[in-house]
CSV table of C-alpha atoms in Angstrom, one decimal:
chain,number,residue,atom,x,y,z
D,1351,UNK,CA,-1.5,-125.9,-28.7
D,1352,UNK,CA,-0.1,-125.2,-32.1
D,1353,UNK,CA,-0.1,-127.4,-35.2
D,1354,UNK,CA,2.7,-129.9,-35.8
D,1355,UNK,CA,4.3,-128.7,-39.1
D,1356,UNK,CA,6.2,-132.0,-39.7
D,1357,UNK,CA,3.1,-134.1,-39.4
D,1358,UNK,CA,1.1,-131.8,-41.7
D,1359,UNK,CA,3.8,-131.6,-44.3
D,1360,UNK,CA,4.1,-135.4,-44.3
D,1361,UNK,CA,0.3,-135.8,-44.8
D,1362,UNK,CA,0.2,-133.2,-47.6
D,1363,UNK,CA,3.1,-134.8,-49.5
D,1364,UNK,CA,1.7,-138.3,-49.4
D,1365,UNK,CA,0.7,-139.7,-52.8
D,1366,UNK,CA,-0.4,-143.0,-54.4
D,1367,UNK,CA,0.9,-144.1,-57.9
D,1368,UNK,CA,-2.2,-145.0,-60.0
D,1369,UNK,CA,-2.8,-146.5,-63.4
D,1370,UNK,CA,-6.1,-145.7,-65.1
D,1371,UNK,CA,-7.3,-148.0,-67.8
D,1372,UNK,CA,-10.4,-147.8,-69.9
D,1373,UNK,CA,-13.0,-150.5,-69.3
D,1374,UNK,CA,-12.2,-152.9,-72.1
D,1375,UNK,CA,-15.9,-153.4,-73.2
D,1376,UNK,CA,-16.3,-149.7,-73.6
D,1377,UNK,CA,-13.4,-149.4,-76.0
D,1378,UNK,CA,-14.6,-149.0,-79.6
D,1379,UNK,CA,-11.2,-148.4,-81.3
D,1380,UNK,CA,-9.1,-151.3,-82.8
D,1381,UNK,CA,-6.2,-150.1,-80.8
D,1382,UNK,CA,-6.4,-150.1,-77.0
D,1383,UNK,CA,-5.5,-146.7,-75.5
D,1384,UNK,CA,-2.4,-146.4,-73.4
D,1385,UNK,CA,-3.1,-146.4,-69.7
D,1386,UNK,CA,-3.1,-143.0,-67.9
D,1387,UNK,CA,-0.5,-142.9,-65.1
D,1388,UNK,CA,-0.7,-140.3,-62.3
D,1389,UNK,CA,0.6,-139.7,-58.8
D,1390,UNK,CA,-2.6,-139.1,-56.8
D,1391,UNK,CA,-2.2,-136.7,-53.8
D,1392,UNK,CA,-3.7,-138.6,-50.8
D,1393,UNK,CA,-5.2,-135.3,-49.4
D,1394,UNK,CA,-6.9,-134.5,-52.7
D,1395,UNK,CA,-10.0,-135.6,-54.6
D,1396,UNK,CA,-10.6,-137.6,-57.8
D,1397,UNK,CA,-12.7,-134.9,-59.6
D,1398,UNK,CA,-9.6,-132.7,-59.8
D,1399,UNK,CA,-8.3,-135.3,-62.4
D,1400,UNK,CA,-11.4,-136.0,-64.3
D,1401,UNK,CA,-10.8,-133.6,-67.2
D,1402,UNK,CA,-7.4,-135.0,-67.9
D,1403,UNK,CA,-8.7,-138.6,-67.7
D,1404,UNK,CA,-11.7,-137.8,-69.9
D,1405,UNK,CA,-9.5,-136.2,-72.5
D,1406,UNK,CA,-7.1,-139.1,-72.5
D,1407,UNK,CA,-9.7,-141.7,-73.2
D,1408,UNK,CA,-12.4,-139.8,-75.0
D,1409,UNK,CA,-11.4,-140.8,-78.5
D,1410,UNK,CA,-11.6,-144.5,-77.7
D,1411,UNK,CA,-15.3,-144.6,-76.8
D,1412,UNK,CA,-18.5,-144.1,-78.9
D,1413,UNK,CA,-19.3,-140.5,-79.8
D,1414,UNK,CA,-22.4,-140.4,-77.7
D,1415,UNK,CA,-20.5,-141.7,-74.6
D,1416,UNK,CA,-17.7,-139.2,-75.1
D,1417,UNK,CA,-19.4,-136.3,-73.3
D,1418,UNK,CA,-21.1,-138.3,-70.5
D,1419,UNK,CA,-19.6,-138.0,-67.0
D,1420,UNK,CA,-17.0,-140.6,-66.2
D,1421,UNK,CA,-16.9,-142.8,-63.2
D,1422,UNK,CA,-14.1,-144.8,-61.7
D,1423,UNK,CA,-14.0,-148.3,-60.3
D,1424,UNK,CA,-11.6,-150.5,-58.4
D,1425,UNK,CA,-12.2,-154.3,-58.1
D,1426,UNK,CA,-15.8,-153.8,-59.1
D,1427,UNK,CA,-16.4,-151.2,-56.4
D,1428,UNK,CA,-17.3,-147.7,-57.8
D,1429,UNK,CA,-15.1,-145.0,-56.2
D,1430,UNK,CA,-17.1,-142.4,-54.2
D,1431,UNK,CA,-15.4,-139.2,-55.3
D,1432,UNK,CA,-16.6,-137.1,-52.4
D,1433,UNK,CA,-14.1,-138.8,-50.1
D,1434,UNK,CA,-10.4,-138.0,-50.1
D,1435,UNK,CA,-8.2,-140.2,-52.3
D,1436,UNK,CA,-6.1,-141.4,-49.3
D,1437,UNK,CA,-9.2,-142.7,-47.6
D,1438,UNK,CA,-10.5,-144.5,-50.7
D,1439,UNK,CA,-7.1,-146.3,-51.1
D,1440,UNK,CA,-6.8,-147.2,-47.4
D,1441,UNK,CA,-10.3,-148.6,-47.5
D,1442,UNK,CA,-10.2,-150.5,-50.8
D,1443,UNK,CA,-6.6,-150.6,-52.2
D,1444,UNK,CA,-3.8,-153.0,-51.5
D,1445,UNK,CA,-0.3,-151.7,-50.8
D,1446,UNK,CA,1.3,-154.8,-52.2
D,1447,UNK,CA,-0.1,-154.3,-55.7
D,1448,UNK,CA,0.9,-150.7,-56.6
D,1449,UNK,CA,0.2,-148.9,-58.8
D,1450,UNK,CA,-3.4,-148.7,-57.9
D,1451,UNK,CA,-5.2,-150.1,-61.0
D,1452,UNK,CA,-8.4,-148.0,-61.6
D,1453,UNK,CA,-10.9,-148.7,-64.3
D,1454,UNK,CA,-12.4,-145.8,-66.2
D,1455,UNK,CA,-16.1,-145.9,-67.4
D,1456,UNK,CA,-18.0,-143.6,-69.6
D,1457,UNK,CA,-21.2,-145.7,-69.7
D,1458,UNK,CA,-23.8,-147.0,-67.2
D,1459,UNK,CA,-23.1,-144.4,-64.4
D,1460,UNK,CA,-24.0,-146.2,-61.1
D,1461,UNK,CA,-26.7,-143.7,-60.0
D,1462,UNK,CA,-27.6,-145.8,-56.9
D,1463,UNK,CA,-24.0,-145.8,-55.6
D,1464,UNK,CA,-22.2,-142.7,-56.7
D,1465,UNK,CA,-23.1,-139.0,-56.4
D,1466,UNK,CA,-23.5,-137.2,-59.7
D,1467,UNK,CA,-20.6,-134.8,-60.3
D,1468,UNK,CA,-21.3,-132.8,-63.5
D,1469,UNK,CA,-18.8,-130.1,-62.7
D,1470,UNK,CA,-15.9,-129.0,-60.5
D,1471,UNK,CA,-18.3,-126.6,-58.9
D,1472,UNK,CA,-20.3,-129.5,-57.5
D,1473,UNK,CA,-17.1,-131.1,-56.1
D,1474,UNK,CA,-16.1,-127.8,-54.5
D,1475,UNK,CA,-19.5,-127.3,-53.0
D,1476,UNK,CA,-19.4,-130.8,-51.5
D,1477,UNK,CA,-15.9,-130.1,-50.0
D,1478,UNK,CA,-17.1,-126.8,-48.5
D,1479,UNK,CA,-20.2,-128.4,-47.1
D,1480,UNK,CA,-18.1,-131.0,-45.4
D,1481,UNK,CA,-15.9,-128.3,-43.8
D,1482,UNK,CA,-19.1,-126.6,-42.7
D,1483,UNK,CA,-20.3,-129.8,-41.1
D,1484,UNK,CA,-16.9,-130.2,-39.3
D,1485,UNK,CA,-17.1,-126.7,-38.1
D,1486,UNK,CA,-20.6,-127.3,-36.8
D,1487,UNK,CA,-19.3,-130.2,-34.8
D,1488,UNK,CA,-16.4,-128.2,-33.3
D,1489,UNK,CA,-18.0,-124.8,-32.8
D,1490,UNK,CA,-21.6,-124.9,-34.0
D,1491,UNK,CA,-20.4,-123.3,-37.3
D,1492,UNK,CA,-19.2,-120.1,-35.7
D,1493,UNK,CA,-16.0,-120.0,-37.8
D,1494,UNK,CA,-17.7,-120.7,-41.1
D,1495,UNK,CA,-20.2,-118.0,-40.4
D,1496,UNK,CA,-17.4,-115.4,-40.3
D,1497,UNK,CA,-15.4,-116.7,-43.3
D,1498,UNK,CA,-15.3,-114.6,-46.4
D,1499,UNK,CA,-15.9,-115.9,-50.0
D,1500,UNK,CA,-12.2,-115.1,-50.6
D,1501,UNK,CA,-11.1,-117.3,-47.8
D,1502,UNK,CA,-13.3,-120.2,-49.0
D,1503,UNK,CA,-11.8,-119.8,-52.5
D,1504,UNK,CA,-8.3,-119.7,-51.1
D,1505,UNK,CA,-8.9,-123.1,-49.4
D,1506,UNK,CA,-10.2,-124.8,-52.5
D,1507,UNK,CA,-7.5,-123.3,-54.7
D,1508,UNK,CA,-4.7,-124.2,-52.3
D,1509,UNK,CA,-6.0,-127.7,-52.1
D,1510,UNK,CA,-6.0,-127.9,-55.8
D,1511,UNK,CA,-2.5,-126.7,-56.2
D,1512,UNK,CA,-1.3,-128.5,-53.0
D,1513,UNK,CA,0.0,-125.3,-51.3
D,1514,UNK,CA,-0.1,-126.3,-47.7
D,1515,UNK,CA,0.9,-122.9,-46.3
D,1516,UNK,CA,-1.9,-121.1,-48.2
D,1517,UNK,CA,-4.4,-123.7,-47.1
D,1518,UNK,CA,-3.3,-123.5,-43.5
D,1519,UNK,CA,-3.4,-119.7,-43.4
D,1520,UNK,CA,-7.2,-120.1,-43.5
D,1521,UNK,CA,-7.4,-123.6,-41.9
D,1522,UNK,CA,-5.8,-122.3,-38.7
D,1523,UNK,CA,-9.0,-120.4,-38.0
D,1524,UNK,CA,-11.0,-123.6,-38.2
D,1525,UNK,CA,-8.6,-125.5,-36.0
D,1526,UNK,CA,-7.7,-123.0,-33.3
D,1527,UNK,CA,-11.1,-121.8,-32.3
D,1528,UNK,CA,-10.3,-120.1,-29.0
D,1529,UNK,CA,-12.5,-122.4,-27.0
D,1530,UNK,CA,-12.6,-126.2,-26.4
D,1531,UNK,CA,-14.1,-128.1,-29.3
D,1532,UNK,CA,-17.6,-129.3,-28.6
D,1533,UNK,CA,-17.2,-132.4,-30.7
D,1534,UNK,CA,-14.4,-133.9,-32.8
D,1535,UNK,CA,-15.3,-134.5,-36.5
D,1536,UNK,CA,-14.5,-138.2,-36.8
D,1537,UNK,CA,-15.8,-141.0,-39.0
D,1538,UNK,CA,-14.6,-144.6,-38.7
D,1539,UNK,CA,-14.8,-146.8,-41.8
D,1540,UNK,CA,-14.8,-150.6,-41.5
D,1541,UNK,CA,-13.1,-152.2,-44.6
D,1542,UNK,CA,-14.9,-155.5,-44.1
D,1543,UNK,CA,-18.3,-154.0,-45.3
D,1544,UNK,CA,-17.4,-150.4,-46.2
D,1545,UNK,CA,-19.7,-149.4,-43.4
D,1546,UNK,CA,-19.0,-146.0,-41.7
D,1547,UNK,CA,-19.6,-145.2,-38.1
D,1548,UNK,CA,-20.2,-141.7,-36.8
D,1549,UNK,CA,-21.3,-140.7,-33.3
D,1550,UNK,CA,-20.9,-137.5,-31.3
D,1551,UNK,CA,-17.6,-137.6,-29.5
D,1552,UNK,CA,-16.1,-134.9,-27.3
D,1553,UNK,CA,-12.4,-134.1,-26.5
D,1554,UNK,CA,-12.4,-135.5,-22.9
D,1555,UNK,CA,-13.4,-138.8,-21.2
D,1556,UNK,CA,-15.4,-139.2,-18.1
D,1557,UNK,CA,-12.4,-138.6,-15.9
D,1558,UNK,CA,-11.9,-135.3,-17.7
D,1559,UNK,CA,-8.7,-136.5,-19.3
D,1560,UNK,CA,-8.0,-136.1,-23.0
D,1561,UNK,CA,-10.0,-138.7,-24.9
D,1562,UNK,CA,-7.8,-141.0,-27.0
D,1563,UNK,CA,-8.6,-142.7,-30.3
D,1564,UNK,CA,-8.2,-146.1,-28.6
D,1565,UNK,CA,-10.9,-145.3,-26.1
D,1566,UNK,CA,-13.3,-144.3,-29.0
D,1567,UNK,CA,-12.6,-147.5,-30.9
D,1568,UNK,CA,-13.1,-149.6,-27.8
D,1569,UNK,CA,-16.5,-148.0,-27.4
D,1570,UNK,CA,-17.6,-148.1,-31.1
D,1571,UNK,CA,-16.2,-151.5,-32.2
D,1572,UNK,CA,-17.1,-154.7,-30.5
D,1573,UNK,CA,-14.1,-156.6,-29.2
D,1574,UNK,CA,-11.6,-154.1,-30.6
D,1575,UNK,CA,-8.0,-155.1,-30.1
D,1576,UNK,CA,-4.6,-154.6,-31.7
D,1577,UNK,CA,-4.4,-158.3,-32.4
D,1578,UNK,CA,-7.6,-158.3,-34.4
D,1579,UNK,CA,-7.5,-155.0,-36.2
D,1580,UNK,CA,-5.2,-152.7,-38.1
D,1581,UNK,CA,-6.1,-149.0,-37.8
D,1582,UNK,CA,-5.0,-146.7,-40.6
D,1583,UNK,CA,-4.9,-142.9,-40.9
D,1584,UNK,CA,-3.3,-141.5,-44.1
D,1585,UNK,CA,-2.0,-145.0,-44.9
D,1586,UNK,CA,0.0,-145.4,-41.7
D,1587,UNK,CA,-0.9,-147.0,-38.4
D,1588,UNK,CA,-2.9,-144.4,-36.4
D,1589,UNK,CA,-1.4,-143.3,-33.1
D,1590,UNK,CA,-4.1,-144.8,-30.9
D,1591,UNK,CA,-2.9,-143.2,-27.7
D,1592,UNK,CA,-2.9,-139.7,-29.1
D,1593,UNK,CA,-5.5,-137.3,-27.8
D,1594,UNK,CA,-8.4,-137.0,-30.2
D,1595,UNK,CA,-8.2,-133.2,-30.5
D,1596,UNK,CA,-4.5,-133.4,-31.3
D,1597,UNK,CA,-5.4,-135.9,-34.1
D,1598,UNK,CA,-8.2,-133.6,-35.2
D,1599,UNK,CA,-5.9,-130.6,-35.6
D,1600,UNK,CA,-2.9,-132.4,-37.2
D,1601,UNK,CA,-4.2,-135.5,-38.9
D,1602,UNK,CA,-7.6,-134.4,-40.3
D,1603,UNK,CA,-8.1,-134.5,-44.0
D,1604,UNK,CA,-8.5,-131.1,-45.8
D,1605,UNK,CA,-12.3,-131.1,-45.1
D,1606,UNK,CA,-11.5,-131.1,-41.4
D,1607,UNK,CA,-12.7,-134.6,-40.8
D,1608,UNK,CA,-10.7,-137.5,-39.3
D,1609,UNK,CA,-11.3,-140.5,-41.5
D,1610,UNK,CA,-10.0,-143.6,-39.8
D,1611,UNK,CA,-10.0,-147.0,-41.5
D,1612,UNK,CA,-10.2,-150.2,-39.4
D,1613,UNK,CA,-9.2,-153.4,-41.2
D,1614,UNK,CA,-9.2,-156.9,-39.8
D,1615,UNK,CA,-5.6,-158.3,-39.6
A,1,UNK,CA,-33.7,-131.5,-26.4
A,2,UNK,CA,-30.9,-129.3,-25.4
A,3,UNK,CA,-31.0,-125.6,-24.7
A,4,UNK,CA,-27.6,-124.0,-24.2
A,5,UNK,CA,-26.4,-120.5,-24.7
A,6,UNK,CA,-23.8,-119.9,-27.3
A,7,UNK,CA,-23.0,-116.3,-28.2
A,8,UNK,CA,-26.3,-115.3,-26.6
A,9,UNK,CA,-28.3,-117.5,-28.9
A,10,UNK,CA,-30.2,-120.5,-27.8
A,11,UNK,CA,-29.3,-123.7,-29.6
A,12,UNK,CA,-32.0,-126.2,-30.2
A,13,UNK,CA,-31.0,-129.8,-31.0
A,14,UNK,CA,-32.9,-133.1,-31.0
A,15,UNK,CA,-31.2,-136.3,-29.8
A,16,UNK,CA,-31.5,-139.5,-31.8
A,17,UNK,CA,-33.6,-141.0,-29.1
A,18,UNK,CA,-36.1,-138.1,-29.2
A,19,UNK,CA,-36.1,-138.3,-33.0
A,20,UNK,CA,-36.8,-142.0,-33.0
A,21,UNK,CA,-39.6,-141.7,-30.5
A,22,UNK,CA,-41.3,-138.8,-32.4
A,23,UNK,CA,-40.9,-140.7,-35.6
A,24,UNK,CA,-42.8,-143.6,-34.1
A,25,UNK,CA,-45.6,-141.3,-33.0
A,26,UNK,CA,-45.6,-139.7,-36.5
A,27,UNK,CA,-46.0,-143.2,-38.0
A,28,UNK,CA,-49.1,-143.8,-35.8
A,29,UNK,CA,-50.8,-140.7,-37.2
A,30,UNK,CA,-49.7,-141.6,-40.7
A,31,UNK,CA,-51.2,-145.1,-40.3
A,32,UNK,CA,-54.6,-143.6,-39.2
A,33,UNK,CA,-54.6,-141.3,-42.2
A,34,UNK,CA,-53.1,-143.9,-44.6
A,35,UNK,CA,-51.1,-141.1,-46.2
A,36,UNK,CA,-48.1,-143.2,-47.2
A,37,UNK,CA,-45.5,-142.4,-44.6
A,38,UNK,CA,-43.8,-145.5,-43.2
A,39,UNK,CA,-41.1,-146.0,-40.5
A,40,UNK,CA,-38.2,-148.0,-41.8
A,41,UNK,CA,-35.3,-149.6,-39.8
A,42,UNK,CA,-32.0,-149.6,-41.6
A,43,UNK,CA,-29.3,-152.3,-41.4
A,44,UNK,CA,-27.3,-149.9,-39.1
A,45,UNK,CA,-30.2,-150.1,-36.6
A,46,UNK,CA,-31.3,-146.5,-37.3
A,47,UNK,CA,-34.9,-145.5,-38.1
A,48,UNK,CA,-36.1,-143.2,-40.8
A,49,UNK,CA,-39.4,-142.2,-42.3
A,50,UNK,CA,-40.2,-142.9,-45.9
A,51,UNK,CA,-42.9,-142.0,-48.4
A,52,UNK,CA,-43.4,-142.3,-52.2
A,53,UNK,CA,-45.6,-139.7,-53.9
A,54,UNK,CA,-46.7,-139.2,-57.5
A,55,UNK,CA,-46.9,-135.7,-58.8
A,56,UNK,CA,-48.0,-134.5,-62.2
A,57,UNK,CA,-47.5,-130.8,-63.0
A,58,UNK,CA,-49.8,-129.6,-65.7
A,59,UNK,CA,-46.9,-128.3,-67.8
A,60,UNK,CA,-43.5,-129.7,-66.9
A,61,UNK,CA,-41.6,-127.3,-64.6
A,62,UNK,CA,-43.4,-124.2,-65.6
A,63,UNK,CA,-43.4,-122.1,-62.4
A,64,UNK,CA,-46.1,-119.8,-63.9
A,65,UNK,CA,-48.5,-122.6,-63.7
A,66,UNK,CA,-47.8,-123.4,-60.1
A,67,UNK,CA,-51.2,-122.4,-58.9
A,68,UNK,CA,-53.1,-124.8,-61.0
A,69,UNK,CA,-50.9,-127.8,-60.3
A,70,UNK,CA,-52.7,-130.9,-59.2
A,71,UNK,CA,-51.3,-133.5,-56.9
A,72,UNK,CA,-51.8,-137.2,-56.8
A,73,UNK,CA,-51.1,-138.7,-53.5
A,74,UNK,CA,-49.7,-142.1,-53.0
A,75,UNK,CA,-53.4,-143.2,-52.9
A,76,UNK,CA,-53.8,-142.4,-56.6
A,77,UNK,CA,-54.7,-145.5,-58.5
A,78,UNK,CA,-52.4,-146.8,-61.2
A,79,UNK,CA,-55.1,-146.0,-63.8
A,80,UNK,CA,-55.2,-142.4,-62.7
A,81,UNK,CA,-51.4,-142.2,-63.0
A,82,UNK,CA,-51.5,-143.9,-66.4
A,83,UNK,CA,-54.3,-141.6,-67.6
A,84,UNK,CA,-52.3,-138.5,-66.8
A,85,UNK,CA,-49.3,-140.1,-68.5
A,86,UNK,CA,-51.4,-140.6,-71.7
A,87,UNK,CA,-52.5,-137.0,-71.6
A,88,UNK,CA,-48.9,-136.2,-72.5
A,89,UNK,CA,-48.2,-134.9,-69.0
A,90,UNK,CA,-45.1,-136.2,-67.3
A,91,UNK,CA,-45.7,-137.8,-63.9
A,92,UNK,CA,-42.9,-137.6,-61.4
A,93,UNK,CA,-42.2,-140.1,-58.6
A,94,UNK,CA,-40.9,-138.5,-55.4
A,95,UNK,CA,-39.3,-140.6,-52.7
A,96,UNK,CA,-39.0,-138.8,-49.4
A,97,UNK,CA,-36.8,-139.8,-46.5
A,98,UNK,CA,-36.7,-138.2,-43.1
A,99,UNK,CA,-33.4,-139.2,-41.5
A,100,UNK,CA,-31.4,-138.2,-38.5
A,101,UNK,CA,-28.3,-136.1,-38.9
A,102,UNK,CA,-25.7,-137.1,-36.3
A,103,UNK,CA,-23.5,-134.0,-37.0
A,104,UNK,CA,-26.3,-131.4,-36.8
A,105,UNK,CA,-28.3,-133.2,-34.2
A,106,UNK,CA,-31.6,-132.6,-36.1
A,107,UNK,CA,-33.9,-134.4,-38.5
A,108,UNK,CA,-33.0,-134.0,-42.2
A,109,UNK,CA,-35.0,-134.3,-45.4
A,110,UNK,CA,-33.6,-136.5,-48.1
A,111,UNK,CA,-35.4,-137.2,-51.4
A,112,UNK,CA,-35.1,-138.5,-55.0
A,113,UNK,CA,-37.2,-137.6,-58.0
A,114,UNK,CA,-37.7,-139.9,-61.0
A,115,UNK,CA,-39.7,-139.6,-64.1
A,116,UNK,CA,-42.3,-142.3,-64.0
A,117,UNK,CA,-40.9,-145.5,-65.5
A,118,UNK,CA,-37.3,-144.1,-65.5
A,119,UNK,CA,-34.6,-145.5,-63.3
A,120,UNK,CA,-32.3,-142.6,-63.3
A,121,UNK,CA,-33.1,-139.8,-60.8
A,122,UNK,CA,-33.5,-136.2,-62.0
A,123,UNK,CA,-30.3,-134.1,-62.1
A,124,UNK,CA,-29.5,-131.4,-59.5
A,125,UNK,CA,-30.6,-128.7,-62.0
A,126,UNK,CA,-33.9,-130.3,-62.6
A,127,UNK,CA,-34.5,-130.7,-58.9
A,128,UNK,CA,-33.6,-127.1,-58.3
A,129,UNK,CA,-36.3,-126.1,-60.9
A,130,UNK,CA,-38.8,-128.0,-58.8
A,131,UNK,CA,-37.6,-126.3,-55.6
A,132,UNK,CA,-37.9,-122.9,-57.3
A,133,UNK,CA,-41.5,-123.8,-58.3
A,134,UNK,CA,-42.4,-125.1,-54.9
A,135,UNK,CA,-40.4,-122.7,-52.8
A,136,UNK,CA,-41.4,-119.4,-54.5
A,137,UNK,CA,-44.7,-119.0,-52.6
A,138,UNK,CA,-42.7,-119.3,-49.3
A,139,UNK,CA,-40.2,-116.6,-50.2
A,140,UNK,CA,-37.3,-119.0,-50.9
A,141,UNK,CA,-34.3,-117.3,-52.4
A,142,UNK,CA,-33.1,-119.0,-55.6
A,143,UNK,CA,-29.6,-117.8,-54.9
A,144,UNK,CA,-29.5,-119.9,-51.8
A,145,UNK,CA,-29.8,-123.2,-53.7
A,146,UNK,CA,-26.1,-124.2,-53.5
A,147,UNK,CA,-26.3,-124.1,-49.7
A,148,UNK,CA,-29.9,-125.5,-49.5
A,149,UNK,CA,-30.1,-128.6,-51.8
A,150,UNK,CA,-27.2,-130.8,-52.9
A,151,UNK,CA,-26.8,-134.5,-53.5
A,152,UNK,CA,-25.6,-136.5,-50.4
A,153,UNK,CA,-25.5,-140.2,-49.5
A,154,UNK,CA,-28.4,-141.4,-47.5
A,155,UNK,CA,-26.9,-141.9,-44.0
A,156,UNK,CA,-28.4,-145.4,-43.6
A,157,UNK,CA,-28.6,-146.9,-47.1
A,158,UNK,CA,-25.7,-145.0,-48.8
A,159,UNK,CA,-27.9,-144.3,-51.9
A,160,UNK,CA,-27.4,-140.9,-53.4
A,161,UNK,CA,-30.2,-138.6,-52.5
A,162,UNK,CA,-30.9,-134.9,-52.7
A,163,UNK,CA,-30.7,-133.3,-49.2
A,164,UNK,CA,-32.2,-130.2,-47.8
A,165,UNK,CA,-29.2,-129.0,-45.8
A,166,UNK,CA,-29.7,-129.4,-42.0
A,167,UNK,CA,-27.1,-126.8,-41.2
A,168,UNK,CA,-29.6,-124.0,-40.4
A,169,UNK,CA,-32.3,-126.3,-38.9
A,170,UNK,CA,-31.4,-125.5,-35.3
A,171,UNK,CA,-31.5,-121.8,-35.9
A,172,UNK,CA,-34.9,-122.1,-37.8
A,173,UNK,CA,-36.4,-124.1,-35.0
A,174,UNK,CA,-35.2,-121.5,-32.5
A,175,UNK,CA,-37.1,-118.8,-34.4
A,176,UNK,CA,-40.2,-121.0,-34.5
A,177,UNK,CA,-39.9,-121.7,-30.8
A,178,UNK,CA,-39.8,-118.0,-30.1
A,179,UNK,CA,-42.7,-117.1,-32.4
A,180,UNK,CA,-45.0,-120.1,-32.1
A,181,UNK,CA,-44.2,-121.5,-28.7
A,182,UNK,CA,-44.5,-125.0,-30.0
A,183,UNK,CA,-43.7,-127.8,-27.6
A,184,UNK,CA,-40.7,-130.1,-27.6
A,185,UNK,CA,-42.8,-133.1,-28.3
A,186,UNK,CA,-43.9,-131.6,-31.6
A,187,UNK,CA,-40.4,-130.9,-32.9
A,188,UNK,CA,-40.5,-133.3,-35.9
A,189,UNK,CA,-44.0,-132.3,-37.1
A,190,UNK,CA,-43.3,-128.5,-36.7
A,191,UNK,CA,-40.0,-128.9,-38.6
A,192,UNK,CA,-41.5,-131.0,-41.4
A,193,UNK,CA,-44.4,-128.7,-41.9
A,194,UNK,CA,-41.9,-125.8,-42.2
A,195,UNK,CA,-39.4,-127.2,-44.7
A,196,UNK,CA,-41.6,-129.8,-46.4
A,197,UNK,CA,-43.4,-127.4,-48.8
A,198,UNK,CA,-40.0,-126.6,-50.5
A,199,UNK,CA,-40.0,-130.1,-51.9
A,200,UNK,CA,-43.8,-130.5,-52.3
A,201,UNK,CA,-44.7,-132.2,-49.0
A,202,UNK,CA,-48.1,-131.2,-47.7
A,203,UNK,CA,-49.3,-132.3,-44.3
A,204,UNK,CA,-52.8,-133.0,-43.1
A,205,UNK,CA,-54.0,-130.9,-40.2
A,206,UNK,CA,-54.4,-134.1,-38.2
A,207,UNK,CA,-50.7,-134.1,-37.5
A,208,UNK,CA,-51.0,-130.9,-35.5
A,209,UNK,CA,-52.7,-131.7,-32.2
A,210,UNK,CA,-53.3,-128.0,-31.5
A,211,UNK,CA,-55.6,-127.5,-34.5
């Protein structure tokens, strides 16, 4: 098996128009700041934008708030920055109301809901830990154990600059491991209650045929059916009959996890 | 428990069912000792162990004074805690969680630290200072901290916690198995008594049936 370039290119070029506004009660200036507009790459992460957002709004908040870490919120739900932007939008956003209206806060960081992210180094460590976890599921971390610092840096830099080819030059090692994957890194998010499901799942079913996403959802979600639920992966209906390992290679997020969103119709 | 050869190395994992049953046995010992550990059931149906502990270092985060530190267990009375607070010494509240890691198939230690009376948990840097203090006698390398302790969501409650990374737990348990010949039924206790000291957990001898 080799990767499907068209699918990967499409995933890497997906983006969401977003409009960031400062929380009105935190604005101390007489004049409201202009909103900050951005096209958010679905595959990327919110901390990559934080410096720009912070700079844009810093002069409209009190001096003591100015240097505190910002946090983002949509519809009263704080955005958990450790997840890819595309997943957050599929889970919380509404396609019908683009741009995605996100509120920016400098005060009252929700410490019980959102991980602290004082620097880009924290965000990158989080990303690499997630890749390590995915590699453990696939190969018991054999690939990450042989990966150089330079290769790790290449992955985070390529994700930042959205250079698919540079990223895949290293990512190929994580995907084509030379032996069958032990488990597929898969998390299913239920939009009803934002709950996430994770269980160990292999690449074959009991009949030794390639396991499909539909079989997994039938097993994990009570009374799962096409009539009741919509299943999203990168904002499009997930191919439920596709073998799970094919999905893992071609439709995982950059951290090598498949994040599937299940929404009631 | 699974033993399978990968690259000539034995891999040692613990299933959730084994974790859950050992956690229940752990709770029975904890109840008889009244040392504060409790078994909790989360809304997702998963079990985890939980304990709150007060700790007052004699001089905040001064690793040189590690030897004369004194510990107040959860049994310490409010007046004892208040007294140390009035001495000008800061008391810290540690919340420990022993959860199950689905990906790594091992138990994992999650924790938060608060200054007494303060709602915000300590920062990663402050927690690392504690880990250096506690971990030094056990030869922990301060360079390893990025891959040892970071903030993660509690797998059952979603609340941000600091987590001791479970990525090397299987390998560590393998070494312990080879050197100590511990038994499968003592996995959880053997693991906790090995990693716990890095975050200030001390365990009574009563947990170890062999002693």
